[in-house]
Amino acid sequence: MKGLFAAVLQSRAWRFWLGAAAVLTIAALLQWTDTEPAETQNLTLFAYEADRDPGLDPGNSVWERAQPVQVPLSGQAATYAAGGGSVPVVSVRAVHHKGTLYLRLEWDDPTADTSSYRPEDFADAAAVEFPAQAATTVPSFCMGQPGAGVNIWHWRADSEQVLALPTEHYSNAVVDWYPSTEDLFFTARAAGNPYALNASPVQNLVAQAFGTLTPAAEQSVQGHGVYANGKWQVVFARPFSTSDPELAAFGPGTKTDVAFAVWDGSKGERDGMKSVSQFITLSISGAPLAGGGPEDWPWTVAAIALFLGLSAIGLALGWYGYREARMGR
Amino acid sequence: MATVYNWHLGREMSYPYQNGPGGWQFAAVFNTNRCIACQTCTMACKSTWTFSPGQELMWWNNVETKPYGGYPHNWDVKILELLEKANPGGQVWDATAKSDDAPYGRFEGKTIFEAADGMTQRALGYLPSEEEWKGPNNGEDVATGWSAKGAELPEHAGWFFYLQRICNHCTYPACLAACPRQAIYKRQEDGIVLIDQERCRGYRKCVEACPYKKAMYRPTTRTSEKCIACFPRVEGSDPLTQGEPMETRCMATCVGKIRLQGLVRVDETGRWVEDRQNPIYYLVHVEKVALPLYPQFGTQPNVYYIPPRWVPRAYLRQMFGPGVDHAIERYTNPSRELLAVLQLFRVTQRIIFSYAIEPGPKVGEVRINGTVREIFNDTVIGYGRDGKEIVRVTVEEPIYERPQRKTLNSI
Ligand code: SF4
Ligand code: SF4
Ligand code: SF4
């Protein structure tokens, strides 16, 4: 037996193969046991190719197969209007399917703040930020800077609701008559304000510094949020390619920076008053999302198969090495 | 933060932006002594600008009864309290430090900009709740007490008065300072402060910051709106005056003839350029009979009030600053010129840019505070932007006798 180990350890090739097997085994075990990497600014979020369209439903089973990354958040203290910090972490998953990138954010929030109807009501919200394609340097994650803009996808819970008239919102409200109800008399609507038009729960925005946030010409981001069991789950989706240099572009085999922000409406959070992350890496892989296939194997079966397969390789390698050693000496 | 000059306070103060290059500034004088709280002004504004869904709780113009009324409820008491907490005992004036540059003396306390931390708020303020925007005329006509012996000047034992309020189109607007998106702007051509309805994202930082609570939230568009100073009228784009600037709706409709609105020239420091014959300049800077509302807030508001004569002075000094005693003295015993200029209130819809007085005959004598005053029936003439006469009126109101008509419904 002593000869066997010595031979294996002395051969460089064997060392390499053994090391590789060990790494694979540990990786498989980590996947299988759902262990998260430590919190760090060097987090990487992987987006693998899903074999099925996850759609905009955060409850779609595709998401169960994507590994979440826990992204730490903190209050915004860099500039006016500072505040936030009430949500410490957001759990993020990413996949892609047929040239569309999907992101799913999940965070704890004890109240679903879905209305902005009363003057004191602010809605819960979430945002994802990427450097613009045209950015020549990595922009500041705080809204970018001139020459290095950012592209922000912003979801707000009130935009999932219909924009009710006061007589619809308050069942006991009595109004004799509204003389005019065309858009012109909803000034912001006539001015093309996206919140007043209530066109989509998600706005595609660009910024090149604080206070410069502006809707992009291309409103190609879709999204949907669902609140259940004390958690918000929000999905964002956008096709990879875009012709607008101010927007982010994606593709299999590419990497980009991505940052996240979350607002808790009942704490009066809006604008810069938010819980925000630093940039992490989003790696879009051409490889398929694990656990796919026509039968859609349960994840545990795949993990056990991987473990058994690696064990078999290990045993075979061990046996081969033993035989070589015996034959060589 | 920039350093700007606030002549209401008689000192420099910090503000997030520098002054503009100067130009014209929207300004008005309200004579609280004459208001009958008919709310015609309020309805004129409502029926012009805020009659659509989501604007039900919005009163860009409101008239409230002081001391108990307030729209939104207790707005001024709340802000005064926030300031007092931020600077206990320090919100005081040095009224002796008067000069041309400091007509009311020097304010030694903190403005809403100076009392804010600059990071979470750029101006000390609060966001009123929906409840507080309801009942806009709560406290109407409620006096502080009943005086069985009747009331006598100079201070009534039981008192109330009407306070007419619109956006002040401040020289240093708190709404503008607080907007993180720079969606609020002040126009160089007339100093009117507007919210860009395309850029507003409904953060309500302006609603929180405006100490006068004249930026308001509209739920049906999820944006904030405010008084627009009827800018098409001020610009002269209303067909009625064929290009000549016109007073706003709330001014032009005032039944009590308490309001006079105009445009004054300002320089790049926010000071008024001397314009002796402009009636607003004359009332504010020459006679000093009209005073800013809560100048200590620090926004340098542009609506000026002739304070009510019968109200306890301590209350008025808190509201209008240390210029109150002088203003009331002037108003109670007006100079010959002031008496003439006061006749210009509500005699035309066109903005009066300057006036001249033609002396008239002596028509009577009155005894004021023990001294005998002669009254002259002078004629005051108002001129428009182009220098052409637009109105002419005498101190003594002429009496016309209508020829007798014999019709069934003759009144
Ligand atoms: S009164 Fe309020 S809303 Fe109007 S300009 Fe001043 S700060 Fe802004
Ligand atoms: S100036 Fe015009 S918009 Fe402003 S309160 Fe008066 S009527 Fe309303
Ligand atoms: S219309 Fe004139 S008198 Fe009537 S409430 Fe308004 S300001 Fe007062």
Short mmCIF file of C-alpha atoms and ligand atoms in Angstrom, two decimals, chain B residues 35-41 63 164 254-256 258-259, ligand 3:
data_model
loop_
_atom_site.label_atom_id
_atom_site.label_comp_id
_atom_site.label_asym_id
_atom_site.label_seq_id
_atom_site.Cartn_x
_atom_site.Cartn_y
_atom_site.Cartn_z
CA CYS B 35 -60.08 90.36 3.01
CA ILE B 36 -63.61 89.08 3.63
CA ALA B 37 -62.71 85.38 3.17
CA CYS B 38 -65.22 85.00 0.37
CA GLN B 39 -62.89 82.41 -1.24
CA THR B 40 -63.58 83.78 -4.70
CA CYS B 41 -59.83 83.66 -5.27
CA VAL B 63 -57.63 81.54 2.59
CA GLN B 164 -54.51 84.44 1.91
CA CYS B 254 -60.49 89.29 -5.63
CA VAL B 255 -63.77 90.72 -4.41
CA GLY B 256 -62.28 92.48 -1.39
CA ILE B 258 -57.00 93.17 -1.35
CA ARG B 259 -54.55 91.99 -4.00
S1 SF4 C 3 -61.17 86.90 -3.19
FE1 SF4 C 3 -60.04 88.47 -2.05
S2 SF4 C 3 -61.42 89.03 -0.39
FE2 SF4 C 3 -62.16 87.08 -1.19
S3 SF4 C 3 -61.09 85.56 0.08
FE3 SF4 C 3 -59.83 85.87 -1.71
S4 SF4 C 3 -58.33 87.39 -1.06
FE4 SF4 C 3 -60.02 87.49 0.41
#
